[in-house]
Amino acid sequence: MKRVLAMLRNHAVPVTFLLVSLALCIASRQSASFLTGEILNRLVRNSFTTLSLLIPVLAGLGLNFGIVIGAMAGQMAIVTVVHWNLTGFSALGTAWILALPIAVIFGWLVGCLFNRAKGREMVTGLIAGFFSNGLYQLLFLFLVGSLIPFSNPDLILPQGFGLRNTVNLKSMEYSLDDVASVSWMAGKGMEVRLAGKVVRKPEAPAADPDNPFAALRAMSASFSPPIKLPLATAGIIVLLCVGIRRLLRTKLGQDMRAVGQDMHIAAVAGIPVDQVRMVAVILSTVLAAWGQIIYLQNMGTLNTYSSHEQIGMFAVASLLVGGATVSRATVWQALMGTLMFHTLFVTSPLAGKHLMGDPQIGEYFRVFIAYGVIAVALALHAWGGGKKSSD
Amino acid sequence: MTAVLEMRGIGKEYYGNRVLRGIDLEVGAGEVVCLVGENGAGKSTLMNILFGMPVILETGGFEGTVKIGGEDVRIQSPQQAMELGVGMVHQEFMLVPGFSVVENIKLNREVTRSNLISTILEGISSFGSRLRSLDEATMLADAQAALDRVGLDVDPLDLVGELPVGHKQFIEIAREVDRSRARLLVFDEPSAVLAETEADRLLTTMKQLAADGIGILFITHRLDEVLEIADRVVVLRDGEQVCTMQRQETDASKIAELMVGRKVEARSLPARKFPVQDEDRILTVRDLRVSMPGESVSGLDLNVRRGEILGVGGLAGYGKLGLSNGLAGLFAATGEVAKDGQPFPLHNPLEAMKRGMAFVSEDRRGVGLLLDESIELNMGLPWIHCQKRFLKSWIPGLGLLDGSSLSKHARQMIERFDIRCVGSEQPVRRLSGGNQQKVCIAKAITGDPDLLLVNEPTRGVDVGAKQRILDELVALNRKQRMTVVLTSSELAELRSVCDRVAIVSRGRVSKILAPDAPDVEFGLAMAG
Amino acid sequence: MRERIIALYERWLLRHILSVGIPRLMIGGFVLSLLALAFIKNLDMAGLLGDSLVRVGRNGVIVLALLPAVRGGLGLNFGLPVGIVAGLVGLLVPMEFNLSGWKGFWAATALAAVLGWVAGMAYGWLLNRVKGQEMMVGTYVGFSIVSGMCTFWLLAPFTNPRMIWPIGGHGLRTTLPCTPGVGKILDNLGRFEIGGMGVPTGLLLYFLLLCGLVAVFFRTRVGLGIQASGENPAYARACGISENRSRLLAAALSTMLAAVGMVAFSTSYGFVQLYLAPLMMAFPAVAALLIGGGSVVRASVSHVIIGTLLFQTLLTIALPVTNELLSGDLSEVARVIAANGMILYALTRSSR
C-alpha cells in the first residue's frame, strides 16, 4: 500500500491527467470505438513531434519551443513536392529528403540564438517561433509568386502571388500510414492495406432481411467510423524511440547528458558545450520537420498559415502531461503524454456539451489545459530550481 | 631518479606587472613536493602555466622551459596537459551530481566501440566517432580499478550527488588516476574541505600513489601535512622562489617565517586624542558561526575596543571574510554578539546599520555598488532606506528624494576622498577601481557609523589610491573616533595601520598579535 | 576648463549617440522613411498623425506597466495579461450597472486598480518562487489566465442585455460596446484639431500623468528600494532592503498599471474585447518598450514614451503606405517581424 502511495506521489501529474481523461471520456458519452479510433489516430499522428522535444530536454536546453521552426521547414518541403506534382510515397520521401537540409539550416540558426541566450532558451525559442512565423508569412504570403518566380494555379492565390490558405494534400494522404495499416470496421471486420493497396477486404454484412439484428449491425457499421491502426507510421515511431534511446548510450548522448547536467563541469572536462547544444537543437528541428510531414500526410490538407502554429504548444503540453519536466523526460512520458493530452483534446468539447450544455466551454477548457499545464510545469520546475540554488 | 616535471626559470608578467620570477621546480617520479606560500604568492599562476590555461596565452605567454618526462613541451591547453599525463585534483569538485561514479570517472574519456551508424558516418566526417556506443562493461572495470587504487569502497553505479562530501574528493582523485598515462598529479588544497580523518586518508592515498611511481605536487596551507608527507618543500613569496628544502632540513616555524617574511614599511601614524582602553568594548563576539560559502566561521570569539583599528588577517578560505560579512548581516549567523553592551541581532543588515555599524564589502562590484547608478545615489541609498535621510519633508510619508541635499553631500565626499570623476551624477561603472572603492567607503561613512567594517579596501586598487584609502581610514579613526575593523589579505598593510591584528584560521581567531610581532608568529598563526 | 568641456562632450556623445542603439536608429529611420513616403504619395498626413496620437495614448499605459517589472528585476513582464484580465473585469462591472460618463470611467479604473493590485500580489508571490525563470513562467501564466477566464466570461452572472448573447440568455459577447458616454471619454476631453489632425488631449494627458506618477514613485524611498533590488539584489540586501518585498511590489504595481491601462485602452477604443483577444497583448507592448531603448534589465519613462511613439506610428502609417505600394496587407506581417525581432534581439544581447 505504501509503495502504491509513493508511486502515486512520484507520478502525480500523469496520474491526475489519467483520471481527468478517463472522467472526460465517460462524460463525453461517446462509444468506445469512436474514442479509440479518434485517439489512436491522433496518437500516431502527433507522437513523432512530441518525441522531437526529448533531445533538447536532455541536453539542458529545456522545452524547445523552437520546433515550430522545424515544422515550417517540413511545410516548405511539402509545398515543394506538391508543386512538383509528386504523389504517394515518392512525394513523402522527397519531402523528407528536402526538409532535411532546410531544417538543418534552421536548426543551426536557432542553435546560434540559444547559445547566445543561455539560461533563457525557452522564452527565446518561443519568441523565435513567433518571429519566424512572421518571416514565413512574408515568404509565402507576399514573396512567393512576386519576387520568387512561382506559378501554379493550384497553389497560388488568384491575385498572382501568395500561397492559398489551404493546400490539398490528397495526392499524398496516408502515403506513409497505408504502407501498412489495419482498419477494424464495426460489423464488417478487418481491412488490411499494404503498400497502399487493399490486400484484405472487410466482409459486407450479410443482407438478411429476416434478421433484425443484421440490419441493426449494418446500420451501426455505417455510423461508426473504422478504427485504423497505421502500422507503418507506428513502426517509424517505435524506430525513433529505439533510436533516441540508443543515441543516449553513445558518446554524443553521454556528452549531451553531461552538458544538460552542468555546462560548466562539462566544459572543464573538455566537452565542446556549444557544439553539443547545437547538435541537440539541429536534431530536434529536423525531427520536428519530419514529424510535421507525418502529421500532414495523415491530415490530408495543409493549412498554410496555421498548421505549424500550435505544434510547439501541443507537443510541449503533451510531454508535460506525461510527467516529464523541463530537465527530465523519457520516451514513455512522451508517448503516454501524447495519448492523454489528445484524449483530453478529443473529449473535452463533447464533455463540455453534455455537462454544461455548451461545447464552447469545452473548447476553452482544452485551450486552458494546454496553457495551464505548461505554466504549472514551468513554475514547478523553477520552484525546485530556486530551492536548489538557495540551499 | 627521473624527473617527471622540470620547470626552469619560469617567469610571468601580467600587463607589465611581474607576478613570477625565476621559478625552478622539479618533481621526481614517486616524489611528493609541497608548494607553500601565501595567497597571491604566485602558486595559481604557476599552475596555470603548467596546465596551459588560456589566461596565460592570452596575456603573452611566459618565460622559461617546461619538461615533462624529460622532454621539452609547450603546453597550449588543459587538454594537452591531460594528454601528457598531468592531472589536477581541484579544490572545488568538478563532478556531475546526476551521473554515477563510473560516468564521472570516465567523464569525456568514455570507452567506446563502433557500431554500424558510427562506422558509416566516420567515413564521411570525424563527427561520426561521436556516435560510437559506450562500452559500459569496460568503463565499469576501469573505474573499479581506479577506485581500488585510491582505496575508496563505493558502488561505482551510485549517483555521485548522493555520496558524502568526503567521498567526492576521492572520486576526483580516482578520475585522475584512471588516466592511463597519469605521471604527475597536482593536488590544489584538497584537504581544505575534508574532515580530519578523511584528510588523513588522503595523505595515505597520496603516499600510495607516490609509491606507484606517480609524481605529486601538493599545494596546501596546513604545515603539519607538509611535514608529514613532503619529500621536499618549495616556498614561494611575492612571485619568487624563496627556497627549496628537504623535509629533514626544516620545521614548521621555519616554513612559516619564510612564507610571510617581508619588511614592514614604517609608517608614522598620527597620534590619538582619545586613548583606547581594554575594558571599553564596542563589540563583543562569542561563539560566532557564519555560514558563508567558502569563508565559513565556526565558533569565533573576539573583542573590539572602542576607538581602535583592529586588523583581521588570515589565508583565503579560512573565514576572515566571514567574520565581517556575518556581523553585517549578509549571511546567516548564530552566536552571542553585543554592541555597546546591548545584544546585537544577527542576519539583519538593516538593524546592524541602525545600530551604527557600516560595512564595506570585499566584493565591490557585486555587493558594494549599483554600477549603473550615479555616485550620489550609490552613497545615499542605504541611508535613504535605513535612516530616511536625503528625503523631502513637504509631503510626509511619501519619502520623495531630495536631490539637492544628496548631491551636496556627495560633492563633499568626492572632495574629501579625492574621487576622480566628472561629477556626482556620473555612473560608478565608468570609475576606476580605486575610485569605486573610495565611493564604497564614502557610502559607508555617510551614515555616520561608530563602527566601520572594511573588507579588502585595497584589492585591485592602484598605489596612489591605496595610500589615500588607508590614510583616510586612519583619519576617520583619529579624528572621529570611529572604530575600524580592517580585514585584508595583505598582512603588510594590516601591520602598517592597525593597533592589533587578529589572525583567523579555520573559522576561529587563532591569535591576536601586535603589528610588530615577529614574522614567524604571523606565519604560524595563519597556518593554524 | 578644456578638460571639462571635453568631458561634457564625451558625456553628451555617450548619452545621445551610443545609447540610442542601432536597432532604435533603424526603426526610427524606418518610421521617418514611411512618413516621407506617405507624404510623397499624398496620403492624408493629418489623419495619419492624428490616428498615431490616438494609438499612442491608447497603448501607452500598458507599455508603461512593463516599467516597474523591469526596474524590480523581474525582466520583461510577459504576464501582463494577468493585469489586463483584471482590467476587463473592472470594465464589465460598471457596465453591468449602466454607469455612464466619468462615473463609469472612474469606477472601472478604481475597480481595475484594486483587482490588479490583488492579482499582482498573487502573481508576484509566484514570481518570487521562480526566480530566474520569470519571463517564461509569466508568459504561460498570462496565457493560462486568458484562456481560463474564457470559461468565466461564458458562465459569469452578468445580466445586462447589452452584454450577453441575445440567444440563450447567458455568456458574455466577444466584443462589447462601452456604455454610452464612457467610450472615447478621454479622447474627447479637450480634443482639438490642427490642420485636420485631431489631438486627443485628455487621453495623452492621462498617459503623461501616469508616466509622471511612475517617475515620481521611482524617486521615493520605496521606489528607489525596488530599483536597487532589481539592479543588484546583493547591494539591496546589504542595505537592508528586502528583495522579495521589492519584487512583490514591482509585480503588483506592474499588474495594477496593466489593469488601469486596459481600462484606458478599451474606453478609448470604444469596445471591450473578451475571450482570446488579450492573449498576445503583452508582446507588442514589450516590443514598444524595447524599441524605445529599454532592455531586459533597464527601462525608463522616456523609453516608454519614445517606444510607444515610434512603434504605434510605425503601425499606423505602415498599413496605408504598404497598401499604396503593394497590394495585400503587409503591415500585420511587418508588425509581427518587427515586434518579435526586437524582443529576440533584446533576449540574446543582455547578459544576466
Short mmCIF file of C-alpha atoms in Angstrom, two decimals, chain B residues 274-516:
data_model
loop_
_atom_site.label_atom_id
_atom_site.label_comp_id
_atom_site.label_asym_id
_atom_site.label_seq_id
_atom_site.Cartn_x
_atom_site.Cartn_y
_atom_site.Cartn_z
CA PHE B 274 41.25 59.51 22.71
CA PRO B 275 43.11 56.66 24.33
CA VAL B 276 42.00 53.11 23.61
CA GLN B 277 41.08 51.24 26.75
CA ASP B 278 40.98 47.49 27.11
CA GLU B 279 37.76 47.42 29.08
CA ASP B 280 35.80 49.79 26.83
CA ARG B 281 34.49 47.34 24.27
CA ILE B 282 32.35 48.49 21.38
CA LEU B 283 31.71 44.92 20.23
CA THR B 284 31.95 41.57 21.91
CA VAL B 285 31.61 38.42 19.87
CA ARG B 286 31.09 34.99 21.43
CA ASP B 287 30.89 31.70 19.56
CA LEU B 288 30.04 33.31 16.22
CA ARG B 289 29.17 30.89 13.46
CA VAL B 290 28.61 32.22 9.96
CA SER B 291 27.59 30.06 7.03
CA MET B 292 29.27 31.97 4.25
CA PRO B 293 30.20 29.65 1.40
CA GLY B 294 33.97 29.26 1.20
CA GLU B 295 34.60 31.54 4.17
CA SER B 296 32.64 29.97 7.00
CA VAL B 297 33.20 30.96 10.58
CA SER B 298 32.84 28.32 13.27
CA GLY B 299 32.84 29.43 16.87
CA LEU B 300 34.78 32.67 16.79
CA ASP B 301 35.40 34.84 19.89
CA LEU B 302 36.60 38.44 19.62
CA ASN B 303 36.51 41.74 21.49
CA VAL B 304 36.74 45.03 19.65
CA ARG B 305 37.87 48.01 21.73
CA ARG B 306 36.25 51.38 21.18
CA GLY B 307 38.37 53.64 19.05
CA GLU B 308 40.92 51.13 17.80
CA ILE B 309 41.83 49.90 14.35
CA LEU B 310 41.64 46.14 14.52
CA GLY B 311 43.18 44.20 11.68
CA VAL B 312 41.80 40.82 10.64
CA GLY B 313 44.11 38.63 8.59
CA GLY B 314 44.41 35.04 7.53
CA LEU B 315 44.51 32.84 4.46
CA ALA B 316 41.80 32.84 1.83
CA GLY B 317 39.05 30.39 2.61
CA TYR B 318 39.81 30.27 6.31
CA GLY B 319 36.98 32.55 7.42
CA LYS B 320 38.41 36.04 7.83
CA LEU B 321 35.88 37.49 5.39
CA GLY B 322 33.07 35.53 7.00
CA LEU B 323 33.55 37.45 10.26
CA SER B 324 32.64 40.89 8.95
CA ASN B 325 30.09 39.60 6.46
CA GLY B 326 28.40 37.75 9.29
CA LEU B 327 28.42 40.75 11.62
CA ALA B 328 26.99 42.98 8.88
CA GLY B 329 24.14 40.52 8.50
CA LEU B 330 24.77 39.39 4.93
CA PHE B 331 24.86 35.70 5.74
CA ALA B 332 23.00 33.51 8.20
CA ALA B 333 24.85 33.52 11.50
CA THR B 334 24.45 32.43 15.11
CA GLY B 335 26.27 33.41 18.26
CA GLU B 336 26.21 35.99 21.01
CA VAL B 337 27.16 39.43 19.81
CA ALA B 338 26.79 42.62 21.82
CA LYS B 339 27.41 46.15 20.66
CA ASP B 340 27.83 48.86 23.29
CA GLY B 341 26.82 46.23 25.82
CA GLN B 342 23.43 45.63 24.18
CA PRO B 343 22.58 42.37 22.39
CA PHE B 344 23.10 42.76 18.68
CA PRO B 345 20.86 40.99 16.12
CA LEU B 346 22.47 38.78 13.50
CA HIS B 347 21.46 38.23 9.88
CA ASN B 348 19.69 41.58 9.81
CA PRO B 349 21.59 44.20 7.80
CA LEU B 350 19.04 46.94 8.41
CA GLU B 351 19.24 46.60 12.18
CA ALA B 352 23.03 46.47 12.01
CA MET B 353 23.06 49.78 10.16
CA LYS B 354 20.59 51.31 12.57
CA ARG B 355 22.86 50.32 15.44
CA GLY B 356 25.70 52.32 13.95
CA MET B 357 27.59 49.65 12.06
CA ALA B 358 28.61 50.21 8.46
CA PHE B 359 30.16 47.65 6.16
CA VAL B 360 32.36 47.84 3.09
CA SER B 361 32.17 44.56 1.19
CA GLU B 362 35.17 42.87 -0.38
CA ASP B 363 33.01 42.32 -3.47
CA ARG B 364 32.99 45.91 -4.63
CA ARG B 365 31.20 45.43 -7.92
CA GLY B 366 28.95 42.60 -6.81
CA VAL B 367 27.73 43.81 -3.42
CA GLY B 368 29.12 47.28 -2.88
CA LEU B 369 27.81 49.23 -5.84
CA LEU B 370 24.95 49.79 -8.23
CA LEU B 371 27.22 50.07 -11.23
CA ASP B 372 24.77 51.85 -13.49
CA GLU B 373 23.66 54.41 -10.93
CA SER B 374 25.22 57.73 -10.06
CA ILE B 375 27.89 58.28 -7.45
CA GLU B 376 25.49 60.21 -5.28
CA LEU B 377 22.76 57.60 -5.33
CA ASN B 378 25.29 54.90 -4.51
CA MET B 379 26.42 56.83 -1.48
CA GLY B 380 22.95 57.76 -0.30
CA LEU B 381 20.74 54.77 -0.97
CA PRO B 382 21.47 52.65 2.11
CA TRP B 383 20.85 55.60 4.38
CA ILE B 384 17.79 56.81 2.47
CA HIS B 385 16.40 53.40 3.26
CA CYS B 386 17.73 52.98 6.77
CA GLN B 387 17.78 56.49 8.23
CA LYS B 388 15.30 58.21 5.88
CA ARG B 389 17.93 60.80 5.12
CA PHE B 390 18.04 62.95 1.96
CA LEU B 391 14.25 62.99 1.72
CA LYS B 392 11.98 65.97 1.18
CA SER B 393 9.72 66.68 4.08
CA TRP B 394 6.92 68.60 2.41
CA ILE B 395 4.74 65.57 1.76
CA PRO B 396 5.04 63.45 4.87
CA GLY B 397 5.02 59.71 4.24
CA LEU B 398 5.78 59.98 0.54
CA GLY B 399 9.52 59.91 1.05
CA LEU B 400 10.47 61.79 -2.09
CA LEU B 401 14.18 62.05 -2.77
CA ASP B 402 15.78 65.40 -2.03
CA GLY B 403 18.23 65.52 -4.90
CA SER B 404 19.96 68.75 -3.91
CA SER B 405 20.88 67.70 -0.38
CA LEU B 406 22.12 64.37 -1.72
CA SER B 407 24.34 65.95 -4.36
CA LYS B 408 25.67 68.41 -1.85
CA HIS B 409 26.70 65.59 0.42
CA ALA B 410 28.15 63.62 -2.49
CA ARG B 411 30.22 66.61 -3.62
CA GLN B 412 31.69 66.93 -0.14
CA MET B 413 32.62 63.28 -0.14
CA ILE B 414 34.13 63.49 -3.62
CA GLU B 415 36.35 66.29 -2.43
CA ARG B 416 37.26 64.61 0.83
CA PHE B 417 38.29 61.33 -0.79
CA ASP B 418 39.63 62.90 -3.97
CA ILE B 419 37.35 60.78 -6.15
CA ARG B 420 38.29 61.40 -9.79
CA CYS B 421 35.04 61.81 -11.67
CA VAL B 422 33.11 64.10 -14.00
CA GLY B 423 30.52 64.93 -11.40
CA SER B 424 28.40 63.41 -8.70
CA GLU B 425 25.95 62.17 -11.30
CA GLN B 426 28.44 60.02 -13.16
CA PRO B 427 27.57 56.32 -13.12
CA VAL B 428 30.11 54.45 -10.99
CA ARG B 429 30.71 51.85 -13.69
CA ARG B 430 32.94 54.31 -15.51
CA LEU B 431 35.16 55.00 -12.49
CA SER B 432 38.47 53.25 -11.97
CA GLY B 433 38.73 50.52 -9.33
CA GLY B 434 40.36 52.82 -6.82
CA ASN B 435 37.71 55.48 -7.20
CA GLN B 436 34.95 52.89 -6.95
CA GLN B 437 36.50 51.73 -3.70
CA LYS B 438 36.51 55.29 -2.42
CA VAL B 439 32.79 55.56 -3.26
CA CYS B 440 32.19 52.39 -1.25
CA ILE B 441 33.94 53.80 1.80
CA ALA B 442 32.23 57.17 1.40
CA LYS B 443 28.92 55.30 1.20
CA ALA B 444 29.65 53.50 4.45
CA ILE B 445 30.57 56.62 6.41
CA THR B 446 27.65 58.63 5.01
CA GLY B 447 25.54 57.08 7.75
CA ASP B 448 27.92 58.35 10.48
CA PRO B 449 28.58 54.91 11.95
CA ASP B 450 30.70 54.45 15.07
CA LEU B 451 31.89 51.04 13.92
CA LEU B 452 33.18 50.55 10.39
CA LEU B 453 33.91 47.11 8.96
CA VAL B 454 36.10 47.29 5.87
CA ASN B 455 37.00 44.26 3.78
CA GLU B 456 39.92 44.24 1.38
CA PRO B 457 39.91 48.01 0.83
CA THR B 458 42.99 47.97 -1.38
CA ARG B 459 42.36 44.94 -3.55
CA GLY B 460 42.62 45.83 -7.22
CA VAL B 461 43.44 49.44 -6.44
CA ASP B 462 46.39 51.43 -7.78
CA VAL B 463 49.18 52.53 -5.48
CA GLY B 464 48.13 56.17 -5.11
CA ALA B 465 44.55 55.34 -4.25
CA LYS B 466 45.76 52.63 -1.87
CA GLN B 467 47.66 55.15 0.17
CA ARG B 468 44.80 57.61 0.16
CA ILE B 469 42.31 54.99 1.31
CA LEU B 470 44.49 53.83 4.20
CA ASP B 471 45.21 57.42 5.22
CA GLU B 472 41.53 58.22 5.20
CA LEU B 473 40.72 55.19 7.36
CA VAL B 474 43.33 56.30 9.87
CA ALA B 475 41.97 59.84 9.79
CA LEU B 476 38.43 58.62 10.46
CA ASN B 477 39.75 56.69 13.39
CA ARG B 478 41.81 59.51 14.82
CA LYS B 479 39.52 62.46 14.19
CA GLN B 480 36.06 60.98 14.57
CA ARG B 481 37.00 58.18 16.94
CA MET B 482 35.45 55.70 14.55
CA THR B 483 36.30 52.11 15.41
CA VAL B 484 37.60 50.33 12.33
CA VAL B 485 37.77 46.58 11.74
CA LEU B 486 40.02 46.20 8.74
CA THR B 487 40.06 42.81 7.02
CA SER B 488 42.73 42.27 4.42
CA SER B 489 44.77 39.59 2.70
CA GLU B 490 47.76 41.88 2.73
CA LEU B 491 49.46 41.33 6.03
CA ALA B 492 51.89 44.19 5.45
CA GLU B 493 49.00 46.60 5.10
CA LEU B 494 47.40 45.40 8.33
CA ARG B 495 50.69 45.68 10.17
CA SER B 496 51.19 49.22 8.94
CA VAL B 497 47.96 50.79 10.21
CA CYS B 498 46.40 48.54 12.86
CA ASP B 499 46.64 48.60 16.63
CA ARG B 500 46.20 44.84 16.81
CA VAL B 501 45.96 42.11 14.21
CA ALA B 502 43.68 39.11 14.73
CA ILE B 503 44.59 36.12 12.59
CA VAL B 504 41.65 33.94 11.63
CA SER B 505 42.30 30.34 10.80
CA ARG B 506 39.74 27.60 10.15
CA GLY B 507 36.88 29.81 11.25
CA ARG B 508 38.39 30.92 14.58
CA VAL B 509 40.73 33.57 15.84
CA SER B 510 43.96 31.65 16.20
CA LYS B 511 45.93 34.52 17.67
CA ILE B 512 45.83 38.26 18.25
CA LEU B 513 49.20 39.81 17.58
CA ALA B 514 50.77 43.22 17.89
CA PRO B 515 51.62 44.68 14.49
CA ASP B 516 55.32 44.49 15.23
#
